[in-house]
Coordinates of C-alpha atoms and ligand atoms in Angstrom, one line a residue:
Chain A
M939 CA 23.3 -23.9 -2.4
S940 CA 22.0 -26.7 -0.2
W941 CA 19.3 -24.5 1.4
F942 CA 17.6 -24.3 -1.9
K943 CA 16.2 -27.8 -1.3
R944 CA 14.2 -26.7 1.7
L945 CA 12.8 -23.7 -0.1
T946 CA 10.8 -25.9 -2.5
K947 CA 9.3 -27.8 0.4
N948 CA 8.7 -24.6 2.2
I949 CA 7.6 -22.1 -0.4
S950 CA 4.7 -20.7 1.7
G951 CA 7.3 -19.1 4.0
E952 CA 5.9 -20.7 7.0
R953 CA 9.0 -21.2 9.1
K954 CA 8.5 -22.0 12.7
E955 CA 9.7 -19.7 15.4
L956 CA 12.5 -20.8 17.6
P957 CA 11.1 -23.4 20.0
E958 CA 11.9 -23.5 23.7
G959 CA 13.8 -26.4 25.0
L960 CA 17.3 -27.8 24.9
W961 CA 17.3 -29.5 21.5
T962 CA 16.1 -28.0 18.3
K963 CA 15.6 -29.6 14.9
C964 CA 16.9 -27.5 12.0
E965 CA 14.1 -26.5 9.6
G966 CA 16.7 -26.5 6.8
C967 CA 18.5 -29.8 7.1
G968 CA 16.9 -31.7 10.0
E969 CA 20.0 -31.6 12.1
I970 CA 19.3 -31.8 15.8
I971 CA 21.1 -28.9 17.4
H972 CA 21.8 -28.2 21.0
R973 CA 20.7 -24.8 22.3
S974 CA 24.1 -23.7 23.4
Q975 CA 25.5 -24.4 20.0
L976 CA 22.6 -22.5 18.3
E977 CA 23.2 -19.5 20.6
L978 CA 26.9 -19.7 19.8
N979 CA 26.0 -19.5 16.1
L980 CA 23.5 -16.7 16.6
W981 CA 20.6 -19.0 15.9
T982 CA 21.9 -20.2 12.5
C983 CA 22.5 -23.8 11.6
H984 CA 26.2 -24.8 11.6
K985 CA 25.5 -27.4 9.0
C986 CA 23.3 -25.7 6.4
N987 CA 23.4 -22.0 7.4
Y988 CA 19.6 -21.9 8.0
H989 CA 18.7 -18.7 9.8
F990 CA 16.2 -19.1 12.5
R991 CA 13.8 -16.3 13.1
I992 CA 14.8 -14.3 16.2
N993 CA 13.4 -11.5 18.3
S994 CA 14.1 -7.7 18.4
Y995 CA 16.2 -7.8 21.5
D996 CA 18.2 -10.8 20.2
Y997 CA 19.2 -8.7 17.2
I998 CA 20.0 -5.7 19.4
N999 CA 22.3 -8.0 21.5
I1000 CA 24.0 -9.2 18.3
L1001 CA 24.4 -5.8 16.7
I1002 CA 24.8 -3.2 19.5
D1003 CA 27.7 -2.9 21.8
K1004 CA 27.0 -4.3 25.2
G1005 CA 25.4 -1.8 27.6
T1006 CA 25.0 1.0 25.0
F1007 CA 21.4 0.4 23.9
K1008 CA 18.9 3.1 25.0
E1009 CA 15.4 2.3 24.0
I1010 CA 13.2 5.1 22.8
D1011 CA 9.4 5.4 22.5
K1012 CA 8.9 2.2 24.4
K1013 CA 5.5 3.1 25.8
I1014 CA 3.7 4.1 22.6
R1015 CA 0.9 1.7 22.0
S1016 CA -1.7 0.8 19.4
V1017 CA -5.4 2.0 19.7
D1018 CA -8.2 0.3 17.9
V1019 CA -9.8 3.4 16.3
L1020 CA -11.7 1.3 13.7
N1021 CA -13.2 -1.1 16.3
F1022 CA -11.9 -3.9 14.0
V1023 CA -13.3 -7.4 14.6
D1024 CA -12.6 -10.4 12.5
T1025 CA -12.7 -13.8 14.1
K1026 CA -11.4 -11.9 17.1
P1027 CA -11.4 -8.3 18.2
Y1028 CA -8.2 -6.4 17.3
K1029 CA -8.0 -5.2 20.9
E1030 CA -7.7 -8.8 22.0
R1031 CA -5.1 -9.6 19.4
L1032 CA -3.1 -6.7 20.7
K1033 CA -3.4 -7.9 24.3
E1034 CA -2.4 -11.4 23.3
A1035 CA 0.6 -10.2 21.3
M1036 CA 1.8 -8.0 24.1
K1037 CA 1.5 -10.9 26.6
K1038 CA 3.2 -13.4 24.3
T1039 CA 6.2 -11.1 23.4
G1040 CA 6.5 -8.8 26.3
L1041 CA 6.6 -6.0 23.7
N1042 CA 4.3 -3.1 23.2
E1043 CA 4.5 -3.3 19.5
A1044 CA 6.1 -5.0 16.5
I1045 CA 9.2 -2.8 16.5
V1046 CA 11.8 -1.8 19.1
T1047 CA 13.7 1.4 18.4
G1048 CA 16.6 3.1 20.2
L1049 CA 20.1 4.5 20.2
G1050 CA 23.3 2.5 20.6
K1051 CA 26.8 2.0 19.5
M1052 CA 28.3 -0.4 17.0
N1053 CA 32.0 -0.9 17.7
G1054 CA 31.8 2.6 19.1
I1055 CA 29.9 4.2 16.2
S1056 CA 26.7 5.8 17.4
V1057 CA 23.6 4.7 15.5
V1058 CA 19.9 4.8 15.6
I1059 CA 18.4 1.4 15.3
G1060 CA 15.0 -0.2 14.8
V1061 CA 14.3 -3.9 14.9
M1062 CA 11.0 -5.4 13.9
D1063 CA 9.6 -8.5 15.7
F1064 CA 7.7 -11.0 13.6
R1065 CA 6.0 -12.5 16.7
F1066 CA 3.9 -9.4 17.2
I1067 CA 1.0 -9.9 14.9
G1068 CA 3.3 -11.1 12.1
G1069 CA 5.5 -8.0 12.4
S1070 CA 2.7 -6.0 10.8
M1071 CA 2.9 -2.3 10.4
G1072 CA 0.1 -0.3 11.9
S1073 CA 0.1 3.3 13.2
V1074 CA 2.5 2.6 16.0
V1075 CA 5.2 0.8 13.9
G1076 CA 4.9 3.7 11.3
E1077 CA 5.2 6.3 14.1
K1078 CA 8.1 4.6 15.8
V1079 CA 10.0 4.3 12.4
A1080 CA 9.2 8.0 11.7
R1081 CA 10.5 9.0 15.2
A1082 CA 13.6 6.8 14.7
I1083 CA 14.2 8.7 11.4
E1084 CA 13.8 12.0 13.2
K1085 CA 16.2 10.9 15.9
A1086 CA 18.8 10.0 13.2
Y1087 CA 18.1 13.3 11.5
K1088 CA 18.5 15.3 14.7
T1089 CA 21.5 13.5 16.1
K1090 CA 23.1 13.1 12.6
N1091 CA 23.6 9.4 13.3
P1092 CA 23.2 6.7 10.7
L1093 CA 20.0 4.7 10.8
I1094 CA 19.7 0.9 10.7
I1095 CA 16.4 -0.8 10.4
V1096 CA 16.1 -4.6 10.6
S1097 CA 12.8 -5.7 9.1
S1098 CA 10.7 -8.8 9.4
S1099 CA 7.1 -8.2 8.6
G1100 CA 4.1 -9.6 6.8
G1101 CA 3.3 -6.1 5.6
A1102 CA 0.8 -3.4 6.5
R1103 CA -1.6 -4.4 9.4
M1104 CA -5.1 -5.1 8.1
M1105 CA -6.8 -4.2 11.4
E1106 CA -5.9 -0.6 10.9
S1107 CA -6.8 -0.5 7.2
A1108 CA -6.0 2.7 5.4
L1109 CA -4.2 4.0 8.4
S1110 CA -1.7 1.3 8.1
L1111 CA -1.4 2.0 4.4
M1112 CA -0.6 5.6 5.2
Q1113 CA 2.4 4.5 7.3
M1114 CA 4.1 3.5 4.1
A1115 CA 3.8 7.0 2.8
K1116 CA 4.7 8.5 6.2
T1117 CA 7.9 6.5 6.6
A1118 CA 9.0 7.0 3.0
A1119 CA 8.3 10.8 3.3
M1120 CA 10.4 11.0 6.4
L1121 CA 13.3 9.2 4.7
T1122 CA 13.5 12.0 2.2
K1123 CA 14.6 14.3 4.9
L1124 CA 17.3 11.9 6.0
A1125 CA 18.4 11.5 2.4
E1126 CA 18.6 15.2 1.8
A1127 CA 20.7 15.6 5.0
R1128 CA 23.0 12.8 3.6
I1129 CA 22.6 10.7 6.7
P1130 CA 23.2 7.0 5.9
Y1131 CA 20.3 4.6 6.1
I1132 CA 21.0 0.8 5.9
S1133 CA 18.1 -1.5 5.6
V1134 CA 18.5 -5.1 6.8
L1135 CA 15.8 -7.5 5.4
T1136 CA 15.3 -10.7 7.3
D1137 CA 12.9 -13.6 7.0
P1138 CA 10.2 -12.7 6.0
T1139 CA 9.9 -9.1 4.7
T1140 CA 6.8 -8.7 2.5
G1141 CA 4.0 -6.3 1.6
G1142 CA 3.8 -2.8 2.7
V1143 CA 7.1 -2.8 4.7
T1144 CA 9.1 -4.0 1.7
A1145 CA 7.2 -1.5 -0.5
S1146 CA 8.2 1.4 1.8
Y1147 CA 11.2 1.8 4.1
A1148 CA 12.7 -1.7 3.8
M1149 CA 13.5 -1.2 0.1
L1150 CA 14.6 2.4 0.5
G1151 CA 18.0 1.8 2.2
D1152 CA 21.0 3.5 0.8
I1153 CA 22.3 0.0 1.1
N1154 CA 20.0 -3.0 1.3
I1155 CA 21.3 -6.1 3.1
A1156 CA 19.5 -9.4 3.4
E1157 CA 20.1 -12.5 5.5
P1158 CA 20.6 -15.7 3.5
G1159 CA 17.4 -17.4 2.5
A1160 CA 15.1 -14.6 3.7
L1161 CA 11.8 -14.4 2.0
I1162 CA 11.5 -10.9 0.5
G1163 CA 8.8 -9.6 -1.8
F1164 CA 5.7 -7.6 -2.3
A1165 CA 2.9 -10.1 -2.8
G1166 CA 3.2 -13.3 -0.8
P1167 CA 4.0 -16.6 -2.6
R1168 CA 0.5 -18.0 -2.0
V1169 CA -1.2 -14.9 -3.5
I1170 CA 1.0 -15.1 -6.6
K1171 CA 0.4 -18.8 -7.0
Q1172 CA -3.4 -18.2 -6.7
A1173 CA -3.4 -15.2 -9.1
T1174 CA -1.2 -16.7 -11.8
G1175 CA -2.0 -20.4 -11.4
K1176 CA 1.7 -21.1 -12.1
D1177 CA 4.3 -23.0 -10.1
L1178 CA 6.8 -20.6 -8.6
P1179 CA 10.4 -21.0 -9.7
E1180 CA 12.9 -22.5 -7.3
G1181 CA 14.3 -20.0 -4.8
F1182 CA 11.6 -17.4 -5.8
Q1183 CA 11.6 -14.3 -3.6
R1184 CA 14.5 -15.5 -1.5
A1185 CA 17.4 -13.2 -0.7
E1186 CA 19.5 -14.8 -3.4
F1187 CA 16.8 -14.2 -6.0
L1188 CA 16.6 -10.6 -5.1
L1189 CA 20.4 -10.2 -5.3
E1190 CA 20.3 -11.8 -8.7
H1191 CA 17.6 -9.4 -9.9
G1192 CA 19.4 -6.4 -8.5
F1193 CA 17.2 -5.3 -5.5
I1194 CA 19.7 -5.9 -2.7
D1195 CA 23.3 -5.0 -2.4
L1196 CA 24.5 -8.0 -0.4
I1197 CA 23.6 -11.1 1.5
V1198 CA 25.3 -11.3 4.8
H1199 CA 25.4 -14.2 7.3
R1200 CA 24.1 -13.3 10.7
K1201 CA 27.4 -14.0 12.3
E1202 CA 29.1 -11.4 10.0
L1203 CA 26.3 -8.9 10.0
K1204 CA 27.7 -6.6 12.7
N1205 CA 31.2 -6.5 11.2
K1206 CA 29.8 -5.8 7.7
L1207 CA 27.6 -3.0 9.0
V1208 CA 30.5 -1.4 10.8
Q1209 CA 32.7 -1.7 7.8
I1210 CA 30.1 0.0 5.6
L1211 CA 29.4 2.7 8.2
K1212 CA 33.1 3.5 8.5
L1213 CA 33.5 3.7 4.7
L1214 CA 30.6 6.1 4.6
L1215 CA 31.4 8.2 7.6
E1216 CA 35.2 8.5 7.4
K1217 CA 37.0 10.9 5.1
Chain B
M1096 CA -28.3 2.6 -20.3
S1097 CA -26.5 -0.4 -18.9
K1098 CA -26.8 -4.1 -19.2
F1099 CA -25.0 -4.7 -15.9
V1100 CA -27.3 -4.0 -13.0
L1101 CA -26.4 -4.4 -9.3
D1102 CA -29.1 -6.0 -7.1
F1103 CA -29.8 -2.9 -5.1
E1104 CA -30.2 -0.9 -8.3
K1105 CA -33.0 -3.1 -9.7
P1106 CA -36.0 -1.2 -8.3
I1107 CA -34.6 2.0 -10.0
I1108 CA -34.0 0.3 -13.3
E1109 CA -37.5 -1.3 -13.2
L1110 CA -39.1 2.1 -12.6
E1111 CA -37.1 3.7 -15.4
Q1112 CA -38.1 0.9 -17.8
K1113 CA -41.8 1.5 -16.8
I1114 CA -41.5 5.2 -17.5
E1115 CA -39.9 4.4 -20.9
E1116 CA -42.8 2.1 -21.7
M1117 CA -45.4 4.7 -20.8
R1118 CA -43.6 7.3 -23.0
R1119 CA -43.7 5.0 -25.9
F1120 CA -47.3 4.1 -25.3
A1121 CA -48.2 7.8 -25.0
N1122 CA -46.3 8.7 -28.2
S1123 CA -47.9 6.0 -30.3
G1124 CA -51.5 6.2 -29.0
G1125 CA -51.7 10.0 -28.6
V1126 CA -52.7 9.5 -25.0
D1127 CA -51.6 12.1 -22.4
L1128 CA -49.7 10.4 -19.6
S1129 CA -47.5 13.3 -18.7
E1130 CA -49.0 13.5 -15.2
E1131 CA -48.4 9.9 -14.5
I1132 CA -44.9 10.0 -16.0
K1133 CA -44.0 13.0 -13.9
N1134 CA -45.1 11.2 -10.8
L1135 CA -43.1 8.2 -11.6
E1136 CA -40.0 10.3 -12.4
N1137 CA -40.3 12.0 -9.0
K1138 CA -40.6 8.5 -7.5
V1139 CA -37.4 7.4 -9.2
E1140 CA -35.5 10.4 -7.9
E1141 CA -36.8 9.7 -4.4
L1142 CA -35.8 6.1 -4.7
K1143 CA -32.3 6.9 -5.9
K1144 CA -31.8 9.4 -3.1
N1145 CA -32.9 6.8 -0.7
I1146 CA -30.9 3.9 -2.0
Y1147 CA -27.7 5.8 -2.6
S1148 CA -27.6 7.6 0.7
N1149 CA -28.0 4.3 2.6
L1150 CA -25.5 2.1 0.8
T1151 CA -23.6 -0.5 2.9
R1152 CA -19.8 -0.5 2.5
W1153 CA -19.9 -3.6 0.4
Q1154 CA -22.5 -2.0 -1.9
K1155 CA -20.1 0.9 -2.4
V1156 CA -17.4 -1.6 -3.3
Q1157 CA -19.7 -3.0 -5.9
I1158 CA -20.5 0.5 -7.3
A1159 CA -16.8 1.3 -7.4
R1160 CA -16.3 -1.8 -9.6
H1161 CA -19.3 -1.2 -11.8
P1162 CA -18.1 -2.0 -15.4
D1163 CA -19.8 1.2 -16.7
R1164 CA -17.9 3.4 -14.3
P1165 CA -15.8 6.1 -15.9
Y1166 CA -12.1 5.3 -16.0
P1167 CA -9.2 7.7 -16.2
L1168 CA -9.2 8.1 -20.0
D1169 CA -13.0 8.8 -19.9
Y1170 CA -12.4 11.6 -17.3
I1171 CA -9.4 12.9 -19.2
Y1172 CA -11.3 13.2 -22.5
L1173 CA -14.3 14.7 -20.7
M1174 CA -12.4 17.2 -18.5
M1175 CA -9.3 18.1 -20.5
N1176 CA -8.1 19.2 -23.9
D1177 CA -5.0 18.4 -26.0
F1178 CA -4.2 15.2 -24.1
V1179 CA -1.0 13.7 -25.4
E1180 CA -0.5 10.3 -24.0
L1181 CA 3.2 9.4 -23.3
H1182 CA 4.5 5.9 -23.1
G1183 CA 7.1 3.7 -21.5
D1184 CA 9.3 3.7 -18.4
R1185 CA 12.6 3.8 -20.4
Y1186 CA 13.8 0.7 -18.7
F1187 CA 11.7 -2.2 -19.6
G1188 CA 8.4 -1.5 -21.3
D1189 CA 5.1 0.3 -21.5
D1190 CA 2.6 -0.8 -18.9
K1191 CA -0.9 -0.5 -20.4
A1192 CA -2.4 -0.6 -16.9
M1193 CA -0.8 2.8 -16.2
I1194 CA -1.6 5.7 -18.5
G1195 CA -0.4 9.3 -18.5
G1196 CA 0.5 12.4 -20.4
F1197 CA 0.3 16.2 -20.6
A1198 CA -3.1 17.8 -21.1
R1199 CA -4.8 21.2 -20.7
L1200 CA -7.2 21.6 -17.8
D1201 CA -9.0 24.9 -18.1
N1202 CA -6.1 27.4 -18.5
R1203 CA -3.3 25.1 -17.3
T1204 CA -1.0 22.4 -18.6
V1205 CA -1.1 19.4 -16.2
M1206 CA 0.5 16.0 -16.1
V1207 CA -2.3 13.5 -15.7
I1208 CA -1.6 9.9 -14.7
G1209 CA -4.0 7.0 -13.9
T1210 CA -4.5 3.3 -13.5
Q1211 CA -6.6 2.2 -16.4
K1212 CA -9.0 -0.8 -16.6
G1213 CA -10.6 -2.2 -19.7
R1214 CA -14.3 -2.4 -20.5
D1215 CA -14.6 -5.9 -21.8
T1216 CA -12.5 -9.1 -21.7
K1217 CA -10.3 -8.1 -24.6
S1218 CA -9.5 -4.6 -23.3
N1219 CA -9.2 -5.9 -19.8
L1220 CA -6.5 -8.4 -20.9
Y1221 CA -4.8 -5.5 -22.7
R1222 CA -5.0 -3.3 -19.5
N1223 CA -4.2 -6.2 -17.2
F1224 CA -7.5 -5.4 -15.3
G1225 CA -5.9 -2.1 -14.2
M1226 CA -3.2 -3.9 -12.2
P1227 CA 0.2 -2.3 -12.9
H1228 CA 3.6 -4.0 -13.0
P1229 CA 6.8 -2.3 -11.7
E1230 CA 7.2 -0.7 -15.1
G1231 CA 3.9 1.0 -14.6
Y1232 CA 5.0 2.7 -11.4
R1233 CA 8.3 3.6 -13.0
K1234 CA 6.5 5.1 -16.0
A1235 CA 4.4 7.1 -13.6
L1236 CA 7.5 8.3 -11.8
R1237 CA 9.2 9.2 -15.1
L1238 CA 6.1 11.3 -16.0
M1239 CA 6.0 13.0 -12.6
K1240 CA 9.7 13.9 -12.9
L1241 CA 9.0 15.3 -16.3
A1242 CA 6.2 17.4 -14.9
E1243 CA 8.5 18.6 -12.2
K1244 CA 11.1 19.6 -14.7
F1245 CA 8.7 21.8 -16.6
N1246 CA 6.9 23.0 -13.5
K1247 CA 3.5 21.5 -14.2
P1248 CA 1.2 20.1 -11.5
V1249 CA 0.4 16.4 -11.3
I1250 CA -3.0 14.9 -11.2
T1251 CA -3.4 11.2 -10.5
L1252 CA -6.6 9.2 -11.1
I1253 CA -6.7 5.9 -9.2
D1254 CA -8.8 2.9 -10.0
T1255 CA -7.0 -0.3 -9.4
P1256 CA -7.7 -3.7 -7.7
G1257 CA -4.0 -3.6 -6.7
A1258 CA -0.5 -3.9 -8.0
Y1259 CA -0.2 -7.1 -10.0
P1260 CA 0.9 -10.1 -8.0
G1261 CA 2.9 -12.0 -10.6
I1262 CA 6.3 -13.7 -11.1
G1263 CA 7.6 -11.1 -13.5
A1264 CA 6.3 -8.3 -11.2
E1265 CA 8.4 -9.7 -8.3
E1266 CA 11.4 -10.3 -10.5
R1267 CA 11.4 -6.6 -11.6
G1268 CA 10.9 -5.3 -8.1
Q1269 CA 7.2 -4.4 -7.5
A1270 CA 8.0 -3.4 -3.9
E1271 CA 11.0 -1.3 -4.9
A1272 CA 9.0 0.4 -7.6
I1273 CA 6.2 1.4 -5.2
A1274 CA 8.6 2.4 -2.4
K1275 CA 10.6 4.6 -4.8
N1276 CA 7.4 6.3 -5.9
L1277 CA 6.3 7.1 -2.3
F1278 CA 9.7 8.5 -1.6
E1279 CA 9.9 10.6 -4.8
M1280 CA 6.3 11.8 -4.6
A1281 CA 6.8 13.0 -1.1
R1282 CA 9.4 15.4 -2.3
L1283 CA 8.2 16.3 -5.8
Q1284 CA 8.6 20.0 -6.3
V1285 CA 5.2 20.6 -8.0
P1286 CA 1.6 20.3 -6.7
I1287 CA 0.2 16.7 -6.7
I1288 CA -3.6 16.1 -6.5
V1289 CA -4.6 12.5 -6.1
V1290 CA -8.2 11.4 -6.9
I1291 CA -9.5 7.9 -6.0
I1292 CA -12.1 7.5 -8.7
G1293 CA -13.0 3.8 -8.2
E1294 CA -11.0 1.1 -6.4
G1295 CA -8.0 2.1 -4.3
A1296 CA -6.5 -1.2 -3.3
S1297 CA -3.4 -1.1 -1.1
G1298 CA 0.1 -0.3 -2.1
G1299 CA -0.9 -0.6 -5.8
A1300 CA -3.0 2.5 -5.3
L1301 CA -0.7 4.3 -3.0
G1302 CA 2.1 3.9 -5.5
I1303 CA 0.6 6.9 -7.4
G1304 CA -1.3 8.1 -4.3
V1305 CA 0.9 10.5 -2.3
G1306 CA -0.2 14.1 -2.8
D1307 CA -0.9 17.5 -1.4
R1308 CA -4.6 16.9 -1.7
V1309 CA -6.2 13.5 -1.7
L1310 CA -9.7 13.5 -3.1
M1311 CA -12.1 10.6 -3.3
L1312 CA -15.3 10.0 -5.2
E1313 CA -18.4 9.6 -3.2
H1314 CA -18.8 5.8 -4.0
A1315 CA -15.1 4.9 -4.3
W1316 CA -13.3 2.6 -1.9
Y1317 CA -9.7 2.8 -0.5
S1318 CA -8.1 0.4 1.9
V1319 CA -5.0 -1.6 2.8
I1320 CA -6.5 -4.7 1.2
A1321 CA -9.5 -5.7 -0.9
P1322 CA -12.4 -7.1 1.2
E1323 CA -12.2 -10.5 -0.5
S1324 CA -8.5 -10.9 0.3
C1325 CA -9.0 -9.7 3.8
S1326 CA -11.8 -12.2 4.3
S1327 CA -9.6 -15.0 3.0
I1328 CA -6.7 -14.1 5.3
L1329 CA -8.4 -13.2 8.5
W1330 CA -11.5 -15.4 8.3
R1331 CA -9.7 -18.1 6.3
S1332 CA -12.7 -18.1 3.9
W1333 CA -13.8 -16.1 0.9
D1334 CA -17.3 -15.8 2.3
Y1335 CA -16.8 -12.8 4.7
K1336 CA -16.2 -10.0 2.1
E1337 CA -19.2 -8.0 3.3
Q1338 CA -18.1 -8.1 6.9
A1339 CA -14.5 -7.4 5.9
A1340 CA -15.7 -4.3 3.9
E1341 CA -17.6 -3.1 7.0
Q1342 CA -14.5 -3.7 9.3
L1343 CA -12.1 -2.0 6.9
K1344 CA -14.0 1.3 6.9
L1345 CA -13.0 1.8 3.3
T1346 CA -15.5 4.4 2.1
A1347 CA -14.8 8.1 1.5
Q1348 CA -17.2 8.9 4.3
D1349 CA -15.1 6.8 6.7
L1350 CA -11.7 8.0 5.5
I1351 CA -12.4 11.7 5.7
K1352 CA -13.0 11.2 9.4
L1353 CA -9.7 9.4 9.8
G1354 CA -7.8 12.1 8.0
V1355 CA -6.7 9.8 5.2
I1356 CA -8.4 11.8 2.5
D1357 CA -9.0 15.6 2.3
R1358 CA -12.2 15.9 0.3
I1359 CA -15.1 13.9 -1.0
V1360 CA -16.1 14.5 -4.7
P1361 CA -19.9 14.1 -5.1
E1362 CA -21.1 11.8 -7.8
P1363 CA -24.3 12.4 -9.9
L1364 CA -27.3 10.8 -8.2
G1365 CA -27.2 7.1 -8.9
G1366 CA -23.4 7.0 -9.2
A1367 CA -20.8 8.1 -11.7
H1368 CA -21.5 5.1 -13.9
R1369 CA -25.0 6.5 -14.7
D1370 CA -23.8 9.9 -15.9
H1371 CA -20.1 10.1 -17.1
K1372 CA -20.5 13.7 -18.3
E1373 CA -21.9 15.0 -15.0
A1374 CA -19.3 13.1 -13.0
A1375 CA -16.5 14.6 -15.1
R1376 CA -18.1 18.1 -14.8
I1377 CA -18.1 17.9 -11.0
L1378 CA -14.6 16.6 -10.8
R1379 CA -13.3 19.2 -13.3
E1380 CA -14.6 22.1 -11.3
I1381 CA -13.2 20.7 -8.1
L1382 CA -9.8 20.1 -9.7
I1383 CA -9.6 23.6 -11.0
E1384 CA -10.4 25.0 -7.6
E1385 CA -7.9 22.8 -5.9
L1386 CA -5.1 23.6 -8.4
E1387 CA -5.7 27.3 -8.0
A1388 CA -5.3 27.0 -4.2
L1389 CA -2.0 25.1 -4.5
S1390 CA -0.6 27.2 -7.3
N1391 CA 0.6 30.0 -5.1
I1392 CA 2.6 27.9 -2.6
K1393 CA 6.3 27.9 -3.1
P1394 CA 7.8 24.5 -3.9
K1395 CA 9.8 24.3 -0.7
K1396 CA 6.9 25.1 1.4
L1397 CA 4.7 22.7 -0.6
V1398 CA 7.0 19.8 0.1
E1399 CA 7.3 20.7 3.7
M1400 CA 3.6 20.8 4.1
R1401 CA 3.2 17.5 2.2
I1402 CA 5.7 15.7 4.4
E1403 CA 4.1 17.2 7.6
K1404 CA 0.7 16.0 6.4
Y1405 CA 1.8 12.4 6.2
R1406 CA 4.0 12.7 9.3
K1407 CA 0.7 13.2 11.3
M1408 CA -1.1 10.1 9.9
G1409 CA -2.4 7.5 12.3
F1410 CA -3.6 7.0 15.9
W1411 CA -1.8 5.8 19.0
E1412 CA -1.5 6.3 22.7
E1413 CA 1.5 6.8 25.0
Ligands
LIG1291 ZN1 20.5 -27.0 9.1

C-alpha cells in the first residue's frame, strides 16, 4: 500500500506525462529510473508499482500480438462546428494536439490479435486534449463497437480521459448516449466487452462506455470517477478521504472487477477472453 | 407576481407596476383611465416581445434558473391527474432530487420522472438543489423498468444543475449509475419523451435524457457543462460565464440546429415563470400529440429508431 502516500500529495490527479530523456524520476517514490528499465517494466516503477501514463500505441504494443494490429478509421478528424473560442480557438487546440501527438484524435481503434485471439481494440490517449471525448472519439468508439458486432470479435477499450470535450458542448454529451446505445447491440449479441480504466478516467467517459464493460479492469492507482477531485472538494468543502477515487477505492466499493498490473494485463485479458469464448 | 426580478426584466416589471397604480387610482377616484391603461398594456406586450426574442444566451441561462420557474411537480399537477408518487431505488434510499410515479395524461397512463429543485432554502436543502445522487438515477431506472413492464410510456422532465459532485455520490458510483441509465434507456421497450424544462447540465441531465423525442422549452439550456464551470476550467476564472454561455451554444434554438433536440416547446410571453398554467397547457398539448405519434410504433422498431437516432449524433470529417 506504499503508493497511498503519494495519493495524498497528489490528490488533484495531476501526474506528469512520461518525460523524454535517459533518466526519469518516479512520481510515486522518487526513485531515479533508467529508461531501459522503465521500458522493460512497461513504464511502471519496479520499486513502488507506480504506473506512468503511456500513449495509445504503447498500449497496443503491450496488448496486441506483434504485426497483427490493423488500424481503422484513422483519418476521421474533428470539425469545429460551434466555432468555439475560449482563451484559444478550438481549431488551434486541435492542430496543436495533432502536432504534439502525431494522432488525429484522442483514440486509436483497430483490429488485432491477443495470443492469437482476434479482438477489436480502442485505446484512448490522454495527451490529445486531455483524452476528451468529442464527436470523433464517440464516432470511433461507435464504429469499433460496430466492427466487433459485425466480426463477432470481443471488444476491448482502454480508457484515459478527462471526460466529454467542452469545445463540442452538447455534441460531446450526445456521444455518451451514442456509445452506450451502441453497446446495447453488442450486449444483445452476447459479444464480450472488456473495459480497461487507466489513469485518469473521469467524467463523461466513465459515465458511459468505460463503466459499461461486462468486466471492468483498472490499473493500480488509476484515478477513476465522475466528478473530478477538485470539483468535489469545492462543492463539499470537505477534505477527501485517503485513496479517494483511486482504482483500489472503486474495487472496494464494487465498481470494478479487478485491478491488474500493466505487466500482467495482456495475460489476464487473454485468460478472461478464453474463459468467455471457449466452451 | 414575483419578488425576484432579473435585470433585463426590470423595464417590464416597472411598466406593469405603473399600470397597477393607474388602475388603483382610477378605481378609487372614479376617473376613466382605460385608454391610457390600454396603451400601456400594449406597450408592455411590445416590450416583452422585444426583450424575450433578443435574449443573449447568458440571459436564457438566468431565465432557466429563475426561482419562480415551474418545476416537474408543478407541471405534473397542472398537466396530469391521479399522480401517485413512487419512492426509492430499492438499494440504498430515496433521492428527493429525483421524483417519479404513474399519472394520467389525457386518456393515457404514463410514467413521469423528473429532477426536482426546491423553492426556498429549506426545500432546496431537502431536494439537494435538484442534484441527484446515484440512488436518484437508480430510482429513475427502476421506475422506467416498471413502466416497461406494464407497457406505459415514459416522460422525463429535466431541470438540474448537474449530478451531485460529492464523496458519497462517488462511493456509490455516480458514473456507473448514469452510464447504466444511458444503456437501459437506449433499449427500453416503451416510448420515452424527454423534456428539458429548465437547466440541462451535463451527464446529470442526460442520465434521464435519452429518448425517442427530446423536447426543450424555449428558454431552457442544455450543455456538456454549466457556463460557470466551463469558465473556471477553460478561462481559469469564474468571470467568463457570459462568454462561456455564448461559446457553448446551449439554447434550444442552437441545439435544434445541431440535431441534439427534436422540438422547441414555446413558453408564454415573458417566460414560463410568469405563467405556470399557460406553460403547462402548452406542454400538455405537445406531449399528447407526441405520445400519439409514438404510440403506434412497435417496440422493436422504436428501439431500433432510437439507437439509430443517437448513432448519427455529431459532426466530423474524413
Ligand atoms: Zn516508484
